[in-house]
CSV table of C-alpha atoms in Angstrom, one decimal:
chain,number,residue,atom,x,y,z
A,1,TYR,CA,0.0,0.0,0.0
A,2,ARG,CA,1.4,3.4,-1.0
A,3,ASP,CA,1.1,6.1,1.6
A,4,VAL,CA,3.2,8.8,3.3
A,5,THR,CA,3.2,7.0,6.7
A,6,ILE,CA,3.0,3.4,7.8
A,7,ASN,CA,-0.2,4.2,9.8
A,8,GLY,CA,-1.8,5.5,6.6
A,9,ALA,CA,-0.8,2.3,4.7
A,10,VAL,CA,-2.2,0.1,7.5
A,11,GLY,CA,-5.5,2.1,7.3
A,12,GLN,CA,-5.6,1.5,3.5
A,13,MET,CA,-5.1,-2.2,4.2
A,14,TYR,CA,-8.0,-2.3,6.7
A,15,MET,CA,-10.2,-0.5,4.2
A,16,GLU,CA,-9.4,-2.8,1.3
A,17,MET,CA,-9.8,-5.9,3.4
A,18,ALA,CA,-13.2,-4.6,4.6
A,19,GLY,CA,-14.3,-3.6,1.1
A,20,ARG,CA,-13.1,-6.5,-1.0
A,21,HIS,CA,-13.1,-9.4,1.4
A,22,ARG,CA,-15.6,-8.2,4.1
A,23,ALA,CA,-13.0,-8.8,6.8
A,24,HIS,CA,-13.6,-7.2,10.2
A,25,PRO,CA,-10.6,-5.3,11.8
A,26,ASN,CA,-10.5,-7.6,14.8
A,27,THR,CA,-10.0,-10.7,12.5
A,28,ILE,CA,-7.0,-9.2,10.7
A,29,GLN,CA,-3.6,-9.9,12.1
A,30,ILE,CA,-0.7,-7.7,10.9
A,31,ILE,CA,2.6,-9.7,11.0
A,32,ASN,CA,5.1,-7.2,9.6
A,33,THR,CA,5.3,-3.7,8.2
A,34,ALA,CA,8.2,-2.3,6.2
A,35,THR,CA,9.1,0.7,4.0
A,36,LEU,CA,10.2,-0.4,0.5
A,37,LYS,CA,12.5,1.2,-1.9
A,38,ASP,CA,11.3,1.9,-5.5
A,39,SER,CA,13.3,-1.0,-6.9
A,40,GLU,CA,11.6,-3.4,-4.4
A,41,CYS,CA,8.0,-2.6,-5.5
A,42,LYS,CA,6.3,-5.2,-7.6
A,43,ARG,CA,2.7,-4.1,-8.2
A,44,ALA,CA,1.9,-2.1,-11.3
A,45,HIS,CA,-0.3,0.4,-9.6
A,46,VAL,CA,2.5,1.3,-7.3
A,47,THR,CA,5.4,1.4,-9.8
A,48,GLU,CA,3.5,3.7,-12.1
A,49,MET,CA,3.9,6.5,-9.5
A,50,HIS,CA,7.7,6.2,-9.4
A,51,GLY,CA,8.4,8.6,-12.3
A,52,GLU,CA,10.6,11.7,-11.6
A,53,GLY,CA,8.6,14.1,-13.8
A,54,LEU,CA,5.3,13.1,-12.4
A,55,LYS,CA,2.7,15.9,-12.5
A,56,TYR,CA,-0.8,16.2,-11.3
A,57,PRO,CA,-3.4,18.5,-12.9
A,58,VAL,CA,-4.8,21.4,-10.9
A,59,ILE,CA,-8.6,20.8,-11.1
A,60,ARG,CA,-9.9,24.1,-9.8
A,61,LYS,CA,-7.6,26.8,-8.7
A,62,VAL,CA,-9.6,29.3,-6.5
A,63,PRO,CA,-8.0,32.8,-6.2
A,64,MET,CA,-7.4,34.0,-2.6
A,65,ALA,CA,-9.4,37.0,-1.6
A,66,ALA,CA,-7.6,40.0,-0.1
A,67,LYS,CA,-7.1,39.9,3.6
A,68,LYS,CA,-9.5,42.8,4.2
A,69,TYR,CA,-12.4,40.8,2.5
A,70,ARG,CA,-11.8,37.6,4.4
A,71,THR,CA,-14.0,36.6,7.4
A,72,THR,CA,-14.0,33.6,9.7
A,73,PHE,CA,-17.6,32.7,9.0
A,74,LYS,CA,-19.6,33.2,5.8
A,75,ALA,CA,-23.4,33.1,5.3
A,76,LYS,CA,-23.2,31.6,1.8
A,77,ARG,CA,-21.2,28.8,0.1
A,78,PRO,CA,-18.0,29.8,-1.7
A,79,ASN,CA,-18.1,30.0,-5.5
A,80,THR,CA,-15.3,27.7,-6.7
A,81,PHE,CA,-16.1,28.0,-10.4
A,82,VAL,CA,-13.4,30.0,-12.3
A,83,HIS,CA,-13.6,30.6,-16.0
């Protein structure tokens, strides 16, 4: 499982086991955890994220409002649509 922390990877494992195999967390026994190098990874969905020039698209970039217009609480939802 690919994650920034080992705890995050364990959480992904619990979610996948619950979703795909209907396993309950109390029935799962974790024997070992380890951090792998890029060369040690075998699965295709993990190795496709190893590229150096990997870029992700920015879906919606919302411009920040000036400090004097910002408030802690707003009465309406923010408009995230930008042309």
